[in-house]
PDB file of C-alpha atoms in Angstrom:
ATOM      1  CA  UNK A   1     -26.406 -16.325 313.867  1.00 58.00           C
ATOM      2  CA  UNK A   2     -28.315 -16.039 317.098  1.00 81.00           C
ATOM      3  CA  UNK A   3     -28.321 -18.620 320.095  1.00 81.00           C
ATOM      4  CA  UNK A   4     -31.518 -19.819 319.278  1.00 75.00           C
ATOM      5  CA  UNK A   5     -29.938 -21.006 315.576  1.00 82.00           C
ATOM      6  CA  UNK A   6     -27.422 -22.858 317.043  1.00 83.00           C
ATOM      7  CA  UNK A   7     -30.237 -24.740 319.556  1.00 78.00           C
ATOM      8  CA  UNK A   8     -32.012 -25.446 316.901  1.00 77.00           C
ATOM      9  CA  UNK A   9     -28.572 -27.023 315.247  1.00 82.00           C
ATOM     10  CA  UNK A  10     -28.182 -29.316 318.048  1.00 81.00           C
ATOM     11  CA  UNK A  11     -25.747 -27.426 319.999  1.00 86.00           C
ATOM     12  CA  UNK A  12     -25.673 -28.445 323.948  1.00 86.00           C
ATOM     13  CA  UNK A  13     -27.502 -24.881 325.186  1.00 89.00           C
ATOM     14  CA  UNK A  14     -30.065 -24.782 327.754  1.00 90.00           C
ATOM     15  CA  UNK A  15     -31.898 -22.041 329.356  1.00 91.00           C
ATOM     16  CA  UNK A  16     -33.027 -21.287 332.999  1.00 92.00           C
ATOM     17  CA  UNK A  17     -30.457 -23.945 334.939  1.00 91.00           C
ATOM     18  CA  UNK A  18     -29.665 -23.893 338.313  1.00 91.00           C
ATOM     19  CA  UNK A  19     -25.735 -23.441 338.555  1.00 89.00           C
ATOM     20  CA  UNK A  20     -25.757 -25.367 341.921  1.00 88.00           C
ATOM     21  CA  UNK A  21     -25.596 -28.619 339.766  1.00 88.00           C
ATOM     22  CA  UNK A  22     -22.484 -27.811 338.535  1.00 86.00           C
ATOM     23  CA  UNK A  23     -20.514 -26.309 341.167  1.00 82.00           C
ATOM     24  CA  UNK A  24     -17.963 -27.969 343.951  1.00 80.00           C
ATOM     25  CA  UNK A  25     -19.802 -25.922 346.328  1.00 81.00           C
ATOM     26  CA  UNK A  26     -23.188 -27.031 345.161  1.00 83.00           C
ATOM     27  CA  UNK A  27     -24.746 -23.083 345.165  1.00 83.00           C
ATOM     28  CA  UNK A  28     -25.311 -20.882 342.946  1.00 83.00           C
ATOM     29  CA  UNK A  29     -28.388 -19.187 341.171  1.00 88.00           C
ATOM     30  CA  UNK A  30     -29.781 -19.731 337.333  1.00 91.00           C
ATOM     31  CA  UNK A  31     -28.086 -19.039 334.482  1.00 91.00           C
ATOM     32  CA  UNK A  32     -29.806 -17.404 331.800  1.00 92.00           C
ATOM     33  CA  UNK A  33     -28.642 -19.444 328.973  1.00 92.00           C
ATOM     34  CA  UNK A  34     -26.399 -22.376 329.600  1.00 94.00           C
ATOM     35  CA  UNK A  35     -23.895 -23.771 326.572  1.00 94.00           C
ATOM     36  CA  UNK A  36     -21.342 -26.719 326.933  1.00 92.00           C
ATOM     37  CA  UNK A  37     -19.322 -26.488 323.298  1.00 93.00           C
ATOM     38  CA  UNK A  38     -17.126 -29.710 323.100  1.00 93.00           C
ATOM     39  CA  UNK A  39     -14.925 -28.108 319.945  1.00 94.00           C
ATOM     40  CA  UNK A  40     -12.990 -24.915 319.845  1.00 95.00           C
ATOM     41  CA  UNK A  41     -15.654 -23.808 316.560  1.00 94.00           C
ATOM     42  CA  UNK A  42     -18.769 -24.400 318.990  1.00 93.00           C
ATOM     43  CA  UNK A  43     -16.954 -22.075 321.468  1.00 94.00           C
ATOM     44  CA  UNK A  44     -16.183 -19.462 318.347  1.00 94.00           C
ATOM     45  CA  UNK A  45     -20.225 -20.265 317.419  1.00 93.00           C
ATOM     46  CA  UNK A  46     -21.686 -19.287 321.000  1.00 93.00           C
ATOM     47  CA  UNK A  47     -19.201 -16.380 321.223  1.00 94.00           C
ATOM     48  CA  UNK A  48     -20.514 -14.878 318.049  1.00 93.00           C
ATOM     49  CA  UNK A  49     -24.042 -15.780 318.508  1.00 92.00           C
ATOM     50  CA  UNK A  50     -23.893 -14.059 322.242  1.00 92.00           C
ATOM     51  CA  UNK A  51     -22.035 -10.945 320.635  1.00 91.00           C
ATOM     52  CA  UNK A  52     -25.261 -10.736 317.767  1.00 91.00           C
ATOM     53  CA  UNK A  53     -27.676 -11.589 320.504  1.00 90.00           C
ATOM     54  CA  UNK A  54     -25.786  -7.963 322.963  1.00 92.00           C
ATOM     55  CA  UNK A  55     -25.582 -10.776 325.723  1.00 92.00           C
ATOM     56  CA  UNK A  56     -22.669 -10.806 328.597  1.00 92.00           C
ATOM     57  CA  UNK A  57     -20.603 -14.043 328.561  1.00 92.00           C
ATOM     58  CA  UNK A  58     -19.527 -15.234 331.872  1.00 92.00           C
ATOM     59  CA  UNK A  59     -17.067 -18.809 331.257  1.00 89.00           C
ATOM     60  CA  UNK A  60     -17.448 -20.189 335.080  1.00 78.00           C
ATOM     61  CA  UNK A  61     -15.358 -22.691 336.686  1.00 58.00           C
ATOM     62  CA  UNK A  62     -17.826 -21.689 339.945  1.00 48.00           C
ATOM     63  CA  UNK A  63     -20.853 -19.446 340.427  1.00 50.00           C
ATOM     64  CA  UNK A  64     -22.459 -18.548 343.563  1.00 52.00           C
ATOM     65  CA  UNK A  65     -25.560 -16.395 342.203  1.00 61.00           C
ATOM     66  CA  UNK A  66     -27.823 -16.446 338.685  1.00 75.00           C
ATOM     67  CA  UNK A  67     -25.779 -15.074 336.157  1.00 85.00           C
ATOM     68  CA  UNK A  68     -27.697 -13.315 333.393  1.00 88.00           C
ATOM     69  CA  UNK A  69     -26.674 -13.641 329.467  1.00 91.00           C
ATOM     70  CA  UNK A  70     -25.010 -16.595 328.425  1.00 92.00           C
ATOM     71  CA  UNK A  71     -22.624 -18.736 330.648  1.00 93.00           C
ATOM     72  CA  UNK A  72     -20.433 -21.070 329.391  1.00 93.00           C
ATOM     73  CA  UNK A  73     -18.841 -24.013 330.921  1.00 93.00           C
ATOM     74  CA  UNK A  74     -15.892 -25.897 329.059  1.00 94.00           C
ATOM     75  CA  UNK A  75     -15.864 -29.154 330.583  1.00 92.00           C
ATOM     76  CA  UNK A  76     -16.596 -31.124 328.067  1.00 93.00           C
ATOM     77  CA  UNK A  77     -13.859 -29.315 326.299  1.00 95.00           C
ATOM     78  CA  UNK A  78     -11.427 -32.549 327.946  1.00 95.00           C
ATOM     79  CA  UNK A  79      -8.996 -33.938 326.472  1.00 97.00           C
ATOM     80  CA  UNK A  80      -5.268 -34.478 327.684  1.00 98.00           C
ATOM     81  CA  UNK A  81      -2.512 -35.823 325.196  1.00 98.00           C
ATOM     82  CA  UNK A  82       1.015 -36.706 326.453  1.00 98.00           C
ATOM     83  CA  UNK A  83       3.551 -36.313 323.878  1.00 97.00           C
ATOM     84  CA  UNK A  84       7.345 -37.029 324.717  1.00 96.00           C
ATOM     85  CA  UNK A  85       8.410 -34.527 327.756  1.00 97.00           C
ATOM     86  CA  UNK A  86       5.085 -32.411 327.261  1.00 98.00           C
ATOM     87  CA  UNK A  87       1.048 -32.618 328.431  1.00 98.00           C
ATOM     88  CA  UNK A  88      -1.306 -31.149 326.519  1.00 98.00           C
ATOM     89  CA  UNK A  89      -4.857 -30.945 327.757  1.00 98.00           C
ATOM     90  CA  UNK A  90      -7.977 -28.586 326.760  1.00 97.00           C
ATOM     91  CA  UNK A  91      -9.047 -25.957 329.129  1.00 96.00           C
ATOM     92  CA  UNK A  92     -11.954 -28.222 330.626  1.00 95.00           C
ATOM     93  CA  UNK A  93     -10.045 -31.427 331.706  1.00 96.00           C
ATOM     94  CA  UNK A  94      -9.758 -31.845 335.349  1.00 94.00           C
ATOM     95  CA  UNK A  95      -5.767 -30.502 336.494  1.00 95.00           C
ATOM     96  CA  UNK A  96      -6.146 -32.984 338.825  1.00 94.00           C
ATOM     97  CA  UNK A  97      -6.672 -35.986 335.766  1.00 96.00           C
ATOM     98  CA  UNK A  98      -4.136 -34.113 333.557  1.00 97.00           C
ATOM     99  CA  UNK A  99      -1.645 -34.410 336.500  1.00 97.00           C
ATOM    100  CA  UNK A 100      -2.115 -38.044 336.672  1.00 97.00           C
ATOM    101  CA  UNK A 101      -2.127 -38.258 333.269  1.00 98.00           C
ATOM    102  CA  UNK A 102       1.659 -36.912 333.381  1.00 98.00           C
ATOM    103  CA  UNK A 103       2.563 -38.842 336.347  1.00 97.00           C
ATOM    104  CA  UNK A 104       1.524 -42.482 334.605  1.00 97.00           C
ATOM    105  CA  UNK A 105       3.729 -41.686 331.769  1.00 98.00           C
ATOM    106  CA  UNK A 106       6.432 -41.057 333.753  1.00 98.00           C
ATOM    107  CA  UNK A 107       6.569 -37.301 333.463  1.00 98.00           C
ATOM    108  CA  UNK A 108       7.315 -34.936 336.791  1.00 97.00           C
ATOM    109  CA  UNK A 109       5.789 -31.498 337.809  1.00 97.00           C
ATOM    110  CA  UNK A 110       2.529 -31.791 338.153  1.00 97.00           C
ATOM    111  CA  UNK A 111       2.573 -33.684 341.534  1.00 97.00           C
ATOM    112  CA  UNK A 112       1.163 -30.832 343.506  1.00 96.00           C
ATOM    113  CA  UNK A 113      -1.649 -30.380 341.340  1.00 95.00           C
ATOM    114  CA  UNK A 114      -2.848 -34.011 342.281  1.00 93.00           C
ATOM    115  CA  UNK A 115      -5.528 -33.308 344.418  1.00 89.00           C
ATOM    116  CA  UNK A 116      -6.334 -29.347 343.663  1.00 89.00           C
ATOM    117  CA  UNK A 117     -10.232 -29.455 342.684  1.00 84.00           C
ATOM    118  CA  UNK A 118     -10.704 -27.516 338.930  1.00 88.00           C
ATOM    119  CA  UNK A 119      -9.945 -27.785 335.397  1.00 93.00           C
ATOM    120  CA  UNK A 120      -6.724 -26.792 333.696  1.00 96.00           C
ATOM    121  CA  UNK A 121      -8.271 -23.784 332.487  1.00 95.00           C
ATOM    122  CA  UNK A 122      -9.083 -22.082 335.979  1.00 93.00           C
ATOM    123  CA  UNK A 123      -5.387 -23.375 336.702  1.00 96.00           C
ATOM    124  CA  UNK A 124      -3.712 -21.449 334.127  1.00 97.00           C
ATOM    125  CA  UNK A 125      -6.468 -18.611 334.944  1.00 96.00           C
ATOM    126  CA  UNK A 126      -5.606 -17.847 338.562  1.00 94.00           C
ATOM    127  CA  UNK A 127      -1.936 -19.961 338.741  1.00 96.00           C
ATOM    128  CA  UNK A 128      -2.755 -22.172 341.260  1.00 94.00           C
ATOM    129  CA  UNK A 129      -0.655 -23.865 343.047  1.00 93.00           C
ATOM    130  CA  UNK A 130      -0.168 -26.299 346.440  1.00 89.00           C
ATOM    131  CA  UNK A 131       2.821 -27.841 348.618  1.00 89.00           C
ATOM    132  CA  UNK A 132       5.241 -25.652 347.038  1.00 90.00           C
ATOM    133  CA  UNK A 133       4.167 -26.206 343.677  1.00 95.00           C
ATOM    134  CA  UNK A 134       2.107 -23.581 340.937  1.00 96.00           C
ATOM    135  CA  UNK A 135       1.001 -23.467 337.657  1.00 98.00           C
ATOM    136  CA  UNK A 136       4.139 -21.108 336.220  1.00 98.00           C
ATOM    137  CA  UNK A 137       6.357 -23.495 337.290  1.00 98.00           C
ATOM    138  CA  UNK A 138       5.597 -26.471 334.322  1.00 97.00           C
ATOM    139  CA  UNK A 139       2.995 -24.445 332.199  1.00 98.00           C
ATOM    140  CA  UNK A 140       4.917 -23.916 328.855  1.00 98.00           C
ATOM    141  CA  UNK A 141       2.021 -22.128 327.328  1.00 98.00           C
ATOM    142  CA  UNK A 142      -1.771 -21.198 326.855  1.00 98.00           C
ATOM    143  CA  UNK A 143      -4.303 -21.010 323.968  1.00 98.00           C
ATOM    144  CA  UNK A 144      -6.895 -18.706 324.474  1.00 98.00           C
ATOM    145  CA  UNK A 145      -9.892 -17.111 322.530  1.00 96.00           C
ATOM    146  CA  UNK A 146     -10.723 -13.687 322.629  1.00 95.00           C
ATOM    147  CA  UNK A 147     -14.388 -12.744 323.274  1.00 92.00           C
ATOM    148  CA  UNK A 148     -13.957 -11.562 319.037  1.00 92.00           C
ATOM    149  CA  UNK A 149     -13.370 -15.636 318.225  1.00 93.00           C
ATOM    150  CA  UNK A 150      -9.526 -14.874 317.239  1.00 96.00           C
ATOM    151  CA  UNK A 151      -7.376 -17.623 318.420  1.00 97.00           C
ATOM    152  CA  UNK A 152      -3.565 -16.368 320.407  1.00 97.00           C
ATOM    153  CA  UNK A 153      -1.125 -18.122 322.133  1.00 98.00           C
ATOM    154  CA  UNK A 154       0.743 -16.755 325.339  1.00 98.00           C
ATOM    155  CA  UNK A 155       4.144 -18.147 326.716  1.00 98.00           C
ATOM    156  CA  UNK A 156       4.768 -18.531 330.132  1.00 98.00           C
ATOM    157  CA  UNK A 157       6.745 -15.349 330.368  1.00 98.00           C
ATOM    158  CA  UNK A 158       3.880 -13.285 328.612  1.00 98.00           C
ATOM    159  CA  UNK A 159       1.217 -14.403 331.207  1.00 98.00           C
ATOM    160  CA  UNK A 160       3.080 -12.374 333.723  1.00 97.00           C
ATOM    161  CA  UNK A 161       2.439 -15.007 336.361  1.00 97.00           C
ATOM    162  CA  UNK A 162       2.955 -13.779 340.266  1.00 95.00           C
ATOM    163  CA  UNK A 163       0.858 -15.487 343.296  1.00 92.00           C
ATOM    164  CA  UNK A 164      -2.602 -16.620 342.278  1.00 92.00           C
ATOM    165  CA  UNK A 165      -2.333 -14.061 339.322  1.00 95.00           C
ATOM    166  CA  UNK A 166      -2.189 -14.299 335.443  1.00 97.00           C
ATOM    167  CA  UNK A 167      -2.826 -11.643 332.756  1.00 97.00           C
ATOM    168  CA  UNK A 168      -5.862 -13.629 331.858  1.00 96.00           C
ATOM    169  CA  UNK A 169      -7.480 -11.884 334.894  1.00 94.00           C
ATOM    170  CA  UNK A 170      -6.635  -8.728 333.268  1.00 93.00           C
ATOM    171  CA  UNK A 171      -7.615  -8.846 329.177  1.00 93.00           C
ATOM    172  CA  UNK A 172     -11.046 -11.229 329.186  1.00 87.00           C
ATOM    173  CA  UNK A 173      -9.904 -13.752 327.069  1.00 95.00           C
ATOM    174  CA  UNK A 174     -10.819 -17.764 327.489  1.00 96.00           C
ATOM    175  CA  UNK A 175      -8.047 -20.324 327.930  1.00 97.00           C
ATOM    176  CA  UNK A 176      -9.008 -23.080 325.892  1.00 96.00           C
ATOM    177  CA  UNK A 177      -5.863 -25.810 325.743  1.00 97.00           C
ATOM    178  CA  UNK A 178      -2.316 -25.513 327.978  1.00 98.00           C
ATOM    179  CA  UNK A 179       0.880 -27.141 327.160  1.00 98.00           C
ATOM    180  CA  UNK A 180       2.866 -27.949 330.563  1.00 98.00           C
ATOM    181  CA  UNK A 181       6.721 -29.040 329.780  1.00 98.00           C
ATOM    182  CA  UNK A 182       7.754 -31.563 332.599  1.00 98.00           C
ATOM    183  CA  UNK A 183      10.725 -33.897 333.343  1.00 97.00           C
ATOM    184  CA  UNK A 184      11.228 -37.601 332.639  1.00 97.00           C
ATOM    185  CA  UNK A 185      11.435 -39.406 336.754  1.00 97.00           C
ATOM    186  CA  UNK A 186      10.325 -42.556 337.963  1.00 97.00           C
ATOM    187  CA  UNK A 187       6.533 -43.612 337.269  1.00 97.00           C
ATOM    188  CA  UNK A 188       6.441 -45.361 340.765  1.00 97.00           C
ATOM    189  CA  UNK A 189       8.152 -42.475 342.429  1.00 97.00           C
ATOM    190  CA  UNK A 190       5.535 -39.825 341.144  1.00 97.00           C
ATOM    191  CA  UNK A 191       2.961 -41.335 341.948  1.00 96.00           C
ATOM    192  CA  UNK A 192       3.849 -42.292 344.814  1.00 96.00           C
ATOM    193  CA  UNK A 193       4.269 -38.382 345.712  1.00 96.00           C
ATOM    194  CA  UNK A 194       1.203 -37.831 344.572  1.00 95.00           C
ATOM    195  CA  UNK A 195      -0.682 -40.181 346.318  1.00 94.00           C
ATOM    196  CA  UNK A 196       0.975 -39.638 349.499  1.00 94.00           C
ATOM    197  CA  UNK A 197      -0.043 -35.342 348.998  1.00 93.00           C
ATOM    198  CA  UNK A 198      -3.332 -36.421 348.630  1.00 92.00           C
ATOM    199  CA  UNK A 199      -3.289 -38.031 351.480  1.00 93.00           C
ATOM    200  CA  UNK A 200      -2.046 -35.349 353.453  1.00 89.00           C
ATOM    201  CA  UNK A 201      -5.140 -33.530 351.887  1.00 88.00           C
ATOM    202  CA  UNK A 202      -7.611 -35.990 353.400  1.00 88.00           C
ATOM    203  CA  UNK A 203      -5.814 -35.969 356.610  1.00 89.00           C
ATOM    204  CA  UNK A 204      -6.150 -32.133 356.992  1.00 89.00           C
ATOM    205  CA  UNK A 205      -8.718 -31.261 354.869  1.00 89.00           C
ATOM    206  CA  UNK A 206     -12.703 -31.416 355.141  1.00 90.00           C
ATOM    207  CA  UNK A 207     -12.718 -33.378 351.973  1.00 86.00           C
ATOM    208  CA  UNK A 208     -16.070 -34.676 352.842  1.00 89.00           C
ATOM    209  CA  UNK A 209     -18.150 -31.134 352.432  1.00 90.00           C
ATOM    210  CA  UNK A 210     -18.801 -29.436 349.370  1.00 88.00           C
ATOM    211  CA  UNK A 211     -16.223 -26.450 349.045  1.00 86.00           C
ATOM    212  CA  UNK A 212     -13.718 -24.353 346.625  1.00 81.00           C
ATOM    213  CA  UNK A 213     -10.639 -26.095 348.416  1.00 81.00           C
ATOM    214  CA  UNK A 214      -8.546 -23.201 350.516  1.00 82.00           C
ATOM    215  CA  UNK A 215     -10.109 -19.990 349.161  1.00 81.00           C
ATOM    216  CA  UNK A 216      -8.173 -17.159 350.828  1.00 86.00           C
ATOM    217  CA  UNK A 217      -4.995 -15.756 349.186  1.00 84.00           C
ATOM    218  CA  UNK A 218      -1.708 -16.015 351.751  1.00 84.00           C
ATOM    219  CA  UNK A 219      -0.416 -12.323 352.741  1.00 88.00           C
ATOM    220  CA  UNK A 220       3.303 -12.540 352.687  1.00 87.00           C
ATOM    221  CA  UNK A 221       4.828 -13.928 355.792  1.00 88.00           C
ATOM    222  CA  UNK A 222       1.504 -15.498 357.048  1.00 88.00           C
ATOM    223  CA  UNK A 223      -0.928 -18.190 357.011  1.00 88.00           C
ATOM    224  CA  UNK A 224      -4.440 -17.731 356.489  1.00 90.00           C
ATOM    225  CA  UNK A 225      -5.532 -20.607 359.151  1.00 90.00           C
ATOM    226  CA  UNK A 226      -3.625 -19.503 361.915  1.00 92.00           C
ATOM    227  CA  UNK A 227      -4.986 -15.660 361.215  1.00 94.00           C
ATOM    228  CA  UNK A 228      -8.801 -16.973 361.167  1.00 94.00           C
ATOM    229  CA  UNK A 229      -8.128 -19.105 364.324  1.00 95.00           C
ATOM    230  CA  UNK A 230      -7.101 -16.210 366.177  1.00 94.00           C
ATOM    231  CA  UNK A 231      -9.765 -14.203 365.183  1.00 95.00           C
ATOM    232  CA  UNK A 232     -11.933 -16.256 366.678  1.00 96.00           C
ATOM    233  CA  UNK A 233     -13.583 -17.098 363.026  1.00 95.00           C
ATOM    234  CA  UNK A 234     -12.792 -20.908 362.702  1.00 96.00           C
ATOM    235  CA  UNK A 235     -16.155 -22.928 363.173  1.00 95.00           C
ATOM    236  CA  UNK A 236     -17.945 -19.425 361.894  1.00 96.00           C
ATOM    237  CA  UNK A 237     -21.099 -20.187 360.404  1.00 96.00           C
ATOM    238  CA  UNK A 238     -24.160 -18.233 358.338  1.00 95.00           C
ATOM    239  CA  UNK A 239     -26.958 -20.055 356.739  1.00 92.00           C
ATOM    240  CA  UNK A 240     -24.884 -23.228 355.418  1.00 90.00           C
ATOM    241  CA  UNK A 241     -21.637 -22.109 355.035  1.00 92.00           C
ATOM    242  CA  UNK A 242     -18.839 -22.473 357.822  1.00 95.00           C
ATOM    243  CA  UNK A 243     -15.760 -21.279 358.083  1.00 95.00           C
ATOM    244  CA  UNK A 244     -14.392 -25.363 358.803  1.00 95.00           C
ATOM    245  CA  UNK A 245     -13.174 -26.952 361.928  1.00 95.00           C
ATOM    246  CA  UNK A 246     -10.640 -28.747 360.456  1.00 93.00           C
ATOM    247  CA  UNK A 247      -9.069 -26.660 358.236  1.00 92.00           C
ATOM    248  CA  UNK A 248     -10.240 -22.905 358.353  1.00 93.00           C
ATOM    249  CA  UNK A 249      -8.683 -21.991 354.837  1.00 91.00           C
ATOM    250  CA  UNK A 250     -12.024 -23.727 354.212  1.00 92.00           C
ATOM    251  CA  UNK A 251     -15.387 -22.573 353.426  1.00 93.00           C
TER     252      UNK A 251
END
């Protein structure tokens, strides 16, 4: 079955849409052909389809040029269940909303994900992390799809998770759900952590630009801000983009 089948099924795929409209740094080029499955089976469909149709598949969380083939963004791909000690939550629901999620039913260690911008997906993807907190430390485990449609699951241990690193940067598969184990603690307590990290975010952070949060990876024993500061590259600027006053971990 070809893309053009499944458009003409009703499936959610466009062609020729700016990326900009989707990104947190509101750039980024056309993409050839643009799909938003809501089911794992309309992911399997597009998959297949692109294989038939000898397209690339690129599954963005950002994009910062066109992309050619099909692209394939999972965000409406959303939904977070909290069962007992554990969150479960598809690949496309914000981390930020699945963190909250935990924290309202009482559940702890997600607080530093409160206010990191992305979906659980990219999370898992690149273990990210803030205030002392990452991914690997809660994440139980990760269902992904491989570009062939077959369905695996991956433990924490088998992602082979170090600093802003997974195996899933390594083997092309899609995360498409991630089950984080977490700790019974005080609703009020949690959230109150969580509230008061985001407010440290607001305080030193240019929340009110368009960005990818703090983009550079930390080299052991340093901090990226202090490095760019005295390079003389904070307040940097080309086009639109500046390296930002306030916080220079920002773009």
């Amino acid at each position: 079955m070809k893309l053009y089948d499944l458009k003409a099924q009703g499936l959610n795929l466009q062609e020729n849409i700016p990326l900009s409209r989707y990104t947190f740094t509101q750039t980024g080029g056309p993409a050839e052909y643009l799909a938003f499955p809501k089911t794992l089976a309309e992911l399997k469909e597009l998959l297949a389809a692109a294989k038939e149709d000898q397209l690339p598949i690129t599954v963005i969380g950002n994009a910062y040029k066109g992309i050619k083939g099909l692209v394939i963004i999972l965000k409406e791909m959303k939904e977070i269940k909290v069962e007992a000690d554990k969150v479960h939550a598809q690949a496309g629901a914000r981390i930020i909303d699945t963190s909250f999620a935990a924290g309202e039913a009482g559940l702890s260690g997600l607080e530093f994900a409160a206010g990191i911008p992305g979906s659980v997906g990219g999370a898992v993807f690149m273990n990210a992390g803030a205030y002392g907190g990452e991914t690997k430390d809660c994440l139980e485990s990760a269902t992904v799809v491989t570009r062939d449609g077959e369905v695996k699951t991956y433990t924490n241990a088998e992602l082979h998770f170090s600093y802003r690193h997974s195996l899933l940067q390594e083997n092309d598969e899609i995360v498409i759900a991630a089950t984080f184990a977490l700790k019974a603690g005080d609703k009020a307590t949690i959230l109150d952590q969580m509230n008061y990290l985001n407010a440290l975010r607001s305080y030193k952070q240019p929340l009110e630009y368009p960005s990818c949060g703090s983009v550079f990876k930390r080299p052991t024993g340093h901090f990226v801000g202090p490095m760019l500061i005295k390079a003389g590259l904070q307040g940097k600027q080309i086009g639109g983009a500046q390296v930002s006053t306030k916080h220079a971990g920002f773009i």
